[in-house]
CSV table of C-alpha atoms in Angstrom, one decimal:
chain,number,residue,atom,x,y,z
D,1,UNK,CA,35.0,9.8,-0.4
D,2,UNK,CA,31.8,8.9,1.8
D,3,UNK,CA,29.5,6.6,-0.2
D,4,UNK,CA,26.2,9.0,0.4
D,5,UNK,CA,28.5,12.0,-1.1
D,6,UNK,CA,29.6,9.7,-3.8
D,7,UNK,CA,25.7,8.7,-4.1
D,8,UNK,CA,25.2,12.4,-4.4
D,9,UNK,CA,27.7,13.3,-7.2
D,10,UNK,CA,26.5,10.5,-9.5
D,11,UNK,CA,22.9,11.4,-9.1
D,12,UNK,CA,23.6,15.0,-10.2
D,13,UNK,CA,25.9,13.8,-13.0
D,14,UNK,CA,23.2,10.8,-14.3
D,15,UNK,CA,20.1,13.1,-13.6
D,16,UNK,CA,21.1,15.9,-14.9
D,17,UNK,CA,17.8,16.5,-16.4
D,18,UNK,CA,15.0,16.3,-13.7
D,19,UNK,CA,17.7,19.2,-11.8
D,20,UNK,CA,17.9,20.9,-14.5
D,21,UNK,CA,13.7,21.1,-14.5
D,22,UNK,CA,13.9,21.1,-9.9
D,23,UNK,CA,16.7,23.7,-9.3
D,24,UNK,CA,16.0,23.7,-5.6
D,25,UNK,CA,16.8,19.3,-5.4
D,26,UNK,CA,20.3,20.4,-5.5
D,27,UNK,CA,20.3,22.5,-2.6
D,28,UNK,CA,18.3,20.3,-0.3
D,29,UNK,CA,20.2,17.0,-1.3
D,30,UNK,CA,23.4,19.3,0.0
D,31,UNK,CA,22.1,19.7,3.2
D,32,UNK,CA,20.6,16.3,3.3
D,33,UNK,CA,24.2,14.8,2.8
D,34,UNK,CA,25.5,17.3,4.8
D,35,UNK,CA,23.6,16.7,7.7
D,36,UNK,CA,25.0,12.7,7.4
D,37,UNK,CA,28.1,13.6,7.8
D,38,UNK,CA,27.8,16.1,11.2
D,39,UNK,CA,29.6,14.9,14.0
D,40,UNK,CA,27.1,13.9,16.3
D,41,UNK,CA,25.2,11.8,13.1
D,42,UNK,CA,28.4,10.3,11.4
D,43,UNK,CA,25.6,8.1,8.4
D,44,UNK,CA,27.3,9.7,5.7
D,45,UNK,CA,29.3,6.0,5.2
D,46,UNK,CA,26.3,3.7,6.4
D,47,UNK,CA,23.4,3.5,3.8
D,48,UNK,CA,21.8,0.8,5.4
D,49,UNK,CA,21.4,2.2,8.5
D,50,UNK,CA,19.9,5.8,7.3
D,51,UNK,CA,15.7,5.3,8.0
D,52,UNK,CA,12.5,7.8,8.0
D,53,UNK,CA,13.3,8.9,11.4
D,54,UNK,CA,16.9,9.7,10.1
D,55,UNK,CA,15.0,12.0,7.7
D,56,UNK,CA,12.9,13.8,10.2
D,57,UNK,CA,15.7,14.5,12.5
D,58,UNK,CA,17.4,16.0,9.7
D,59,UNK,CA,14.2,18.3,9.4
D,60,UNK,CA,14.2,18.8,12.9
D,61,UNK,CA,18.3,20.3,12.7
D,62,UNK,CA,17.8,22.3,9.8
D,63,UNK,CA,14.1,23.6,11.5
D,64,UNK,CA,16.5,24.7,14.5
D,65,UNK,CA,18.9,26.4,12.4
D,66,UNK,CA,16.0,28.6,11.0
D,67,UNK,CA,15.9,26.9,7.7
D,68,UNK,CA,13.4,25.0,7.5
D,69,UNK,CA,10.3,27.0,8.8
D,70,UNK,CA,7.5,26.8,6.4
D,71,UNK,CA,5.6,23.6,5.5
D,72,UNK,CA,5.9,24.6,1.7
D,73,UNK,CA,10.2,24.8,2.4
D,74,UNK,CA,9.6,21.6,4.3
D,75,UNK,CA,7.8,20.2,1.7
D,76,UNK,CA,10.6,21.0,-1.0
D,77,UNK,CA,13.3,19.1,1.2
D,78,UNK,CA,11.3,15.9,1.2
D,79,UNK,CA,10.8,16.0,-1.8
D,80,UNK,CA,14.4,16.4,-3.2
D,81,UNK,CA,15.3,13.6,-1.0
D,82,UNK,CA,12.5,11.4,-1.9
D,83,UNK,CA,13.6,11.8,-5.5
D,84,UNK,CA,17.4,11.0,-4.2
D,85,UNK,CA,16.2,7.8,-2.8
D,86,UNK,CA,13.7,6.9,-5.9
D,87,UNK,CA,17.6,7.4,-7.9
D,88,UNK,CA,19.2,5.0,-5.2
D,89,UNK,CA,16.3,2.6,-5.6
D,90,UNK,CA,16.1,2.3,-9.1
D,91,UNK,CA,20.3,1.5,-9.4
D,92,UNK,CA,19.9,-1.1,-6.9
D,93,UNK,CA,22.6,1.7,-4.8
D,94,UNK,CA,19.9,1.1,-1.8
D,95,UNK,CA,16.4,0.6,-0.5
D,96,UNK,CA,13.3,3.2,-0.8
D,97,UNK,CA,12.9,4.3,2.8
D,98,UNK,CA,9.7,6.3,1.8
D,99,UNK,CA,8.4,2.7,0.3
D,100,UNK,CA,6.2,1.7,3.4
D,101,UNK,CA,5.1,4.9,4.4
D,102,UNK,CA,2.3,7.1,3.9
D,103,UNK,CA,3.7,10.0,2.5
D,104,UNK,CA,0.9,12.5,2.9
D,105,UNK,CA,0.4,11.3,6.5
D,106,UNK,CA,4.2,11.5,7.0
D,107,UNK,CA,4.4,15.3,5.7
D,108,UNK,CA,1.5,16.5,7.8
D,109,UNK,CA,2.7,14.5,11.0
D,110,UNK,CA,5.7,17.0,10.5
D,111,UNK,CA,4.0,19.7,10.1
D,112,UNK,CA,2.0,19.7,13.2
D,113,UNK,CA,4.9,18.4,15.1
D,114,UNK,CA,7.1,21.2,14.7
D,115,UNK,CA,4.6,24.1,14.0
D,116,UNK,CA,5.2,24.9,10.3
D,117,UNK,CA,3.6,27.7,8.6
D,118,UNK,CA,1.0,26.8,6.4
D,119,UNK,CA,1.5,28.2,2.7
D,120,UNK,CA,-1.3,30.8,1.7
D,121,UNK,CA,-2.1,30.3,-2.0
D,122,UNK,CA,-3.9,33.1,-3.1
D,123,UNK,CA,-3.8,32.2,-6.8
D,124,UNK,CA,-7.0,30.8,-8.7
D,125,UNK,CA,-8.0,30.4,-12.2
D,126,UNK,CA,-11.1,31.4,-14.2
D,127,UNK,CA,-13.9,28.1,-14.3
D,128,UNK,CA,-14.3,29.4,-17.9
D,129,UNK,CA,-10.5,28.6,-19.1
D,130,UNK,CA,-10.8,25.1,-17.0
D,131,UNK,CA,-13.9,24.2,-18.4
D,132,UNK,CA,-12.7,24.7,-22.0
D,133,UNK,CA,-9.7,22.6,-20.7
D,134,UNK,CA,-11.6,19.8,-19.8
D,135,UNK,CA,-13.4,19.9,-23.2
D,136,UNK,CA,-10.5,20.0,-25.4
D,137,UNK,CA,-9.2,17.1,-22.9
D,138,UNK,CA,-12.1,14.9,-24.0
D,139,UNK,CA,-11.5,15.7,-27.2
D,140,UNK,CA,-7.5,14.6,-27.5
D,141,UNK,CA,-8.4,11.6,-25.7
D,142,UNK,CA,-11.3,10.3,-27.1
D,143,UNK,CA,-9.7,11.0,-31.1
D,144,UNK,CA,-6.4,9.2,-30.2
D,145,UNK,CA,-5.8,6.4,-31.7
D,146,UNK,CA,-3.5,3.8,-29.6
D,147,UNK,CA,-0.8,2.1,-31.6
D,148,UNK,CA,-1.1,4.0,-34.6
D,149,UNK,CA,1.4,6.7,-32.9
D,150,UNK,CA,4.8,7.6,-31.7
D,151,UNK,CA,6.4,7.2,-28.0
D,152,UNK,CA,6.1,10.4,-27.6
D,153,UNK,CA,2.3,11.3,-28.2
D,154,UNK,CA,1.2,7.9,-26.4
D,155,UNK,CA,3.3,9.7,-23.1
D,156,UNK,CA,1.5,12.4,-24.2
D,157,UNK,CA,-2.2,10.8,-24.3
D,158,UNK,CA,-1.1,9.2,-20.9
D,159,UNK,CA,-0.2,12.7,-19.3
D,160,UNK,CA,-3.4,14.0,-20.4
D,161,UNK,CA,-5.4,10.8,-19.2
D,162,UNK,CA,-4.1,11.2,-15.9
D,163,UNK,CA,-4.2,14.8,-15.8
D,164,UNK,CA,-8.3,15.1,-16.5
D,165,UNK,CA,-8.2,13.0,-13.5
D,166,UNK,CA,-6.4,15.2,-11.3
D,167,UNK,CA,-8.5,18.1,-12.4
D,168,UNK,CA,-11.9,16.7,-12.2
D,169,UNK,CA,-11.0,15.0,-8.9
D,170,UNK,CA,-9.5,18.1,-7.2
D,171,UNK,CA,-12.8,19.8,-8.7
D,172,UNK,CA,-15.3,17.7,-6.4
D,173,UNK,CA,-12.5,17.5,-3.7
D,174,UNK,CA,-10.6,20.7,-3.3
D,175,UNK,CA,-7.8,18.9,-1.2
D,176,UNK,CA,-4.4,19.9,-1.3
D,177,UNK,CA,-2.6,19.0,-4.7
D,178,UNK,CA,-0.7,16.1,-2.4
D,179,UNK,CA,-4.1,14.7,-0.5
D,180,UNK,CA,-5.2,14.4,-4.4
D,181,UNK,CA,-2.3,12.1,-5.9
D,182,UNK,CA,-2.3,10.0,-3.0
D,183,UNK,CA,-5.6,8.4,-3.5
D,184,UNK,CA,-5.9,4.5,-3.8
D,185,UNK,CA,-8.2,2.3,-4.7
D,186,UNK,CA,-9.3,1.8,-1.6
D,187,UNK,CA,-10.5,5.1,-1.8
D,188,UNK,CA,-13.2,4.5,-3.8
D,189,UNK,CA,-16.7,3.0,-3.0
D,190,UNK,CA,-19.9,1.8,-5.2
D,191,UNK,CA,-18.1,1.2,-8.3
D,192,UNK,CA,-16.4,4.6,-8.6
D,193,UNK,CA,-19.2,6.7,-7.6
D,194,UNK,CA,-18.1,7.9,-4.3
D,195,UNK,CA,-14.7,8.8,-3.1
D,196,UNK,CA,-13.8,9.1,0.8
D,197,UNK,CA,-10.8,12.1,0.9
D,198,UNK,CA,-10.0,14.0,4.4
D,199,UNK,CA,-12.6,12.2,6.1
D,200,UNK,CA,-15.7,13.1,3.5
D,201,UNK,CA,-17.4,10.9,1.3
D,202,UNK,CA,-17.8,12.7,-2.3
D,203,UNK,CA,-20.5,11.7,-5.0
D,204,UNK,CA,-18.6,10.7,-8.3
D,205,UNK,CA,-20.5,12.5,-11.0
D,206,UNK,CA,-21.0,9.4,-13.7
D,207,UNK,CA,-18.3,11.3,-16.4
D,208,UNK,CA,-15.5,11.2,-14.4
D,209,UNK,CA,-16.8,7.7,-13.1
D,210,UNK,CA,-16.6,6.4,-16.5
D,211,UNK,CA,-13.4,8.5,-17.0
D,212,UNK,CA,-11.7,6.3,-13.9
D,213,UNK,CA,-12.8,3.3,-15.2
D,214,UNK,CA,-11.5,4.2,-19.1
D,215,UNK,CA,-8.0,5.5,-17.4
D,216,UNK,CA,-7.9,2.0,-15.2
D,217,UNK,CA,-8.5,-0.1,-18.5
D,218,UNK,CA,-6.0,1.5,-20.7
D,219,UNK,CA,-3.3,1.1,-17.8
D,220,UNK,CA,-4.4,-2.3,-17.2
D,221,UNK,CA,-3.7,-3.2,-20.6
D,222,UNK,CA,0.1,-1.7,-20.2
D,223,UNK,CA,0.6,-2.9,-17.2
D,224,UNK,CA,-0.5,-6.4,-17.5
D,225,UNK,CA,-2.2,-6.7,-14.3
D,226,UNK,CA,-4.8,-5.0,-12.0
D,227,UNK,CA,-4.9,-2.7,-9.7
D,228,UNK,CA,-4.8,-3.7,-6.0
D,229,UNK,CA,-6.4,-2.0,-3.4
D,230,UNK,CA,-3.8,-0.7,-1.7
D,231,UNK,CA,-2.5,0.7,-5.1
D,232,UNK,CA,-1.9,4.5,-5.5
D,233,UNK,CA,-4.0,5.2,-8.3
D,234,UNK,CA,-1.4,7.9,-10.1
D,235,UNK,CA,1.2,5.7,-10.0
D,236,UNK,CA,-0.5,2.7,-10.9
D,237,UNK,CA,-1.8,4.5,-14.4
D,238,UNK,CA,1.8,5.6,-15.0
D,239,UNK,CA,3.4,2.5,-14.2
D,240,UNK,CA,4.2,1.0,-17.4
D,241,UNK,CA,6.4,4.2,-18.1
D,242,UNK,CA,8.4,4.7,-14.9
D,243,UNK,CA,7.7,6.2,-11.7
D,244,UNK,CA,5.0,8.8,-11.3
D,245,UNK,CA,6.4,12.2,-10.8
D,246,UNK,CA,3.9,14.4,-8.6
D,247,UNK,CA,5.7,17.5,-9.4
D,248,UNK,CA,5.7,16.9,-13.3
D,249,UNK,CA,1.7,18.1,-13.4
D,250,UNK,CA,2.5,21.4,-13.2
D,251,UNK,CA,4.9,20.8,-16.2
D,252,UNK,CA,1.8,19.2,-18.3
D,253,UNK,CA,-0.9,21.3,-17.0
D,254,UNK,CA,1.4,24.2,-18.9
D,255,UNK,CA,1.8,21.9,-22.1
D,256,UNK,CA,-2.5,21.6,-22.2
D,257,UNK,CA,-2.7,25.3,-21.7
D,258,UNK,CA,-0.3,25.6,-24.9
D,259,UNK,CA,-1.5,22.8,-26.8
D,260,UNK,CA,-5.2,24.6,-26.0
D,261,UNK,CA,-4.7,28.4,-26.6
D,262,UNK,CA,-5.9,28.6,-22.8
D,263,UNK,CA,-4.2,30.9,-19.9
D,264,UNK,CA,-1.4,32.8,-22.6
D,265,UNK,CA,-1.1,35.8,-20.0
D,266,UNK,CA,0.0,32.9,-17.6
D,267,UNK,CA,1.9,30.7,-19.7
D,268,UNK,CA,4.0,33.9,-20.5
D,269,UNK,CA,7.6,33.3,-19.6
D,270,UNK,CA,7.1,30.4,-17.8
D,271,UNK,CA,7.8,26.5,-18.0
D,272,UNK,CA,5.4,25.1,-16.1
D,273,UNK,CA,2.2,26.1,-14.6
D,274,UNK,CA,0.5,25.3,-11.1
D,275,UNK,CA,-2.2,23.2,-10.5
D,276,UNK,CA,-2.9,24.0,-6.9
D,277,UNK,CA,-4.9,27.1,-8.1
D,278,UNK,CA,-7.5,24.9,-9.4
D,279,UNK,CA,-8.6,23.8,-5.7
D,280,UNK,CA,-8.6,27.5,-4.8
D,281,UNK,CA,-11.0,28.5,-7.8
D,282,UNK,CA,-13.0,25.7,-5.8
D,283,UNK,CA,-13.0,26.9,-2.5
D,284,UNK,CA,-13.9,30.2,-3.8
D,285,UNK,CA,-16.9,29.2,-5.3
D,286,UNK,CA,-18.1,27.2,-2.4
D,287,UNK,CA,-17.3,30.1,-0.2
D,288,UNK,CA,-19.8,32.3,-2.9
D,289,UNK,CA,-22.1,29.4,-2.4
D,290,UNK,CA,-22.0,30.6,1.5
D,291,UNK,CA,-20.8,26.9,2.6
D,292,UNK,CA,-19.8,27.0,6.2
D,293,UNK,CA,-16.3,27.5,6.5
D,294,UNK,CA,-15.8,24.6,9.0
D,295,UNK,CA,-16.9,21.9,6.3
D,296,UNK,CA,-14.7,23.5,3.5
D,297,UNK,CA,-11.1,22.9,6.1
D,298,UNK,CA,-12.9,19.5,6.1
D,299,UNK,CA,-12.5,18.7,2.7
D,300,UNK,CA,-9.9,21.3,2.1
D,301,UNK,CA,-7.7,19.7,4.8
D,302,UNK,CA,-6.8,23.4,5.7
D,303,UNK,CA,-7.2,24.8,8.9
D,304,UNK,CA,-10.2,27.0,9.7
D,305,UNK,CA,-8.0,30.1,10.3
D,306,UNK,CA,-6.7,30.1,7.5
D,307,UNK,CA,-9.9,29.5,5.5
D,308,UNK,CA,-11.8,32.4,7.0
D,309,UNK,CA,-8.7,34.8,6.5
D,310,UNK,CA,-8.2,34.3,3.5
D,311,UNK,CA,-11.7,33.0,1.9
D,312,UNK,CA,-13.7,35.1,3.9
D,313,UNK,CA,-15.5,39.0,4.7
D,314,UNK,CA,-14.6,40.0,8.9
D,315,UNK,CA,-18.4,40.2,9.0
D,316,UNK,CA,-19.0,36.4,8.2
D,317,UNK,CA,-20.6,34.5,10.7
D,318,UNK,CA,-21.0,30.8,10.9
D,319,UNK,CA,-24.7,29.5,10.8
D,320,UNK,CA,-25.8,26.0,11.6
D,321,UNK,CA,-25.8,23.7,8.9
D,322,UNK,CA,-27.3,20.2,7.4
D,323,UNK,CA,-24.7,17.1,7.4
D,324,UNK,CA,-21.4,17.8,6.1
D,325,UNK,CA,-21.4,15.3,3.2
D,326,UNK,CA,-24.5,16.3,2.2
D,327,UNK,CA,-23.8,20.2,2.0
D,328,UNK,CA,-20.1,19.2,0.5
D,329,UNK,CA,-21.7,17.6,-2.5
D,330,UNK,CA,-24.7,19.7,-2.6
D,331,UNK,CA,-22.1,22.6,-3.3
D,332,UNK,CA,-20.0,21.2,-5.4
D,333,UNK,CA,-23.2,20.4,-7.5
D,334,UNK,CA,-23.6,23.7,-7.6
D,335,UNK,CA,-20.5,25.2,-9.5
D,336,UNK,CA,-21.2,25.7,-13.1
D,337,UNK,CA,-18.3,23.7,-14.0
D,338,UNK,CA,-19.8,20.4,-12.5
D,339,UNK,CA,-21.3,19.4,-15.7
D,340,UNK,CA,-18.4,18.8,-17.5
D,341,UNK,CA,-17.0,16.6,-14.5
């Protein structure tokens, strides 16, 4: 048996449960392994020699074969094989090829080289239900009590820490849900009052300030060390636990809405719940605000086509407007949700 196929089989069998929760890792790992062992690639036996360029190419051969032709399908495959290599990593089977990359900057690179389709997410959610969220957030975390609880509820005080990041931080910076948990530290200026993301300097309102500064302390204290610069600042708060997971938001952003008694019609019959909605709710409200469209694909990181078809009346027009970061944060200000930020 080749070694990346008997990789493959003792992945499924020892991580039976992340599969169980990503049904679509499965498929894409297939065709990953699959693609390794074509003719003219002939990797399936040599590890060591299997790089990021190996993965592209196996984008660009599935892309061909018409199955990969979406950025959101794209997106999925990466993924699954990011995961397969954070398995192979942590069993010492072989070395994290996505380790010295940007990721972000990786998965966009692809997109524009091979002329994805963007995803259109049309869904949003009502500022009244994440507002009450972000209350009831503040609440659980400021009442817990560390060390006088289980395992479970301090991983569950730690989801929620990082979590009332994500939100408040997608909330001033409606970027994609992947722009967002790629932030470093080197992302943020003055003390954690201003954030640079997709090439716009955001104001830090001084709650979620503090709130960056409480999360940073309470992982320091875990961890046993600082954060560096060029740390991620998602996976440096869940550190001390294992490796951060970007796809397991949606899983706790369902467990708040339970735990809360907020979005029931949504939760119904489902397991998890999407957190890219949250930007849209943003967008949509700057879009009310009457924000030129051009700055909100700035911060958005979406193209302007895309904003104006799907944001926007065929009657809009664009009108000059005052500098960008100052009309960003001047809307954002703006959205009744931005004093519980």
């Amino acid at each position: 048996m080749d070694v990346m196929l008997k990789f493959k089989n003792e992945f499924f069998e020892e991580r039976k449960d992340l599969l169980s929760k990503n049904h679509v890792y499965r498929n894409h790992i297939t065709k990953f392994i699959k693609y390794l062992s074509l003719p003219d690639v002939q990797l399936s036996n040599a590890p060591a020699r299997i790089n990021i360029n190996v993965i592209e190419e196996c984008i660009r051969y599935y892309h061909n074969e018409g199955e990969l032709n979406s950025r959101s399908t794209m997106e999925s495959h990466l993924e699954s094989v990011k995961s397969f290599y954070d398995y192979l990593s942590e069993t010492g089977k072989a070395t994290d090829i996505f380790s010295n990359y940007n990721y972000s900057k990786f998965k966009d690179e692809i997109v524009e080289k091979y002329s994805l389709l963007e995803p259109v997410e049309r869904g949003s959610y009502k500022c009244e239900d994440i507002k009450t969220i972000l209350i009831e957030l503040d609440k659980a975390i400021d009442n817990f009590q560390d060390g006088s609880t289980g395992v479970r509820e301090e991983e569950r005080h730690l989801q929620r820490i990082i979590l009332r990041l994500f939100i408040k931080l997608t909330l001033i910076a409606p970027a994609k849900r992947s722009v967002i948990t790629s932030i470093k530290k080197s992302d943020f200026t003055e003390e954690y009052k201003k954030l640079s993301i997709n090439g716009i300097d955001v104001n830090i309102p001084c709650g979620l300030s503090r709130d960056l500064c409480a999360a940073l302390k309470y992982a320091e204290s875990k961890n046993k060390g600082s954060i560096k610069e060029g740390d991620n600042l998602f996976e440096y708060l869940y550190k001390y636990k294992g490796k951060f997971r970007v796809e397991s938001l949606n899983a706790w952003f369902y467990n708040i809405a339970q735990d809360f008694g907020v979005m029931k019609d949504m939760c119904k019959d489902k397991k998890s719940l999407a957190v890219e909605p949250i930007k849209n709710m943003v967008i949509q409200m700057m879009v009310d605000n009457m924000i030129n469209p051009v700055f909100i694909s700035k911060i958005a990181g979406l193209t302007l086509t895309m904003i104006e078809a799907t944001y926007y009346p065929k009657d809009w027009s664009v009108k000059c407007e005052e500098d960008i970061n100052k009309c960003i944060n001047k809307s954002i200000a703006q959205n009744d949700y931005y004093c519980y930020v």
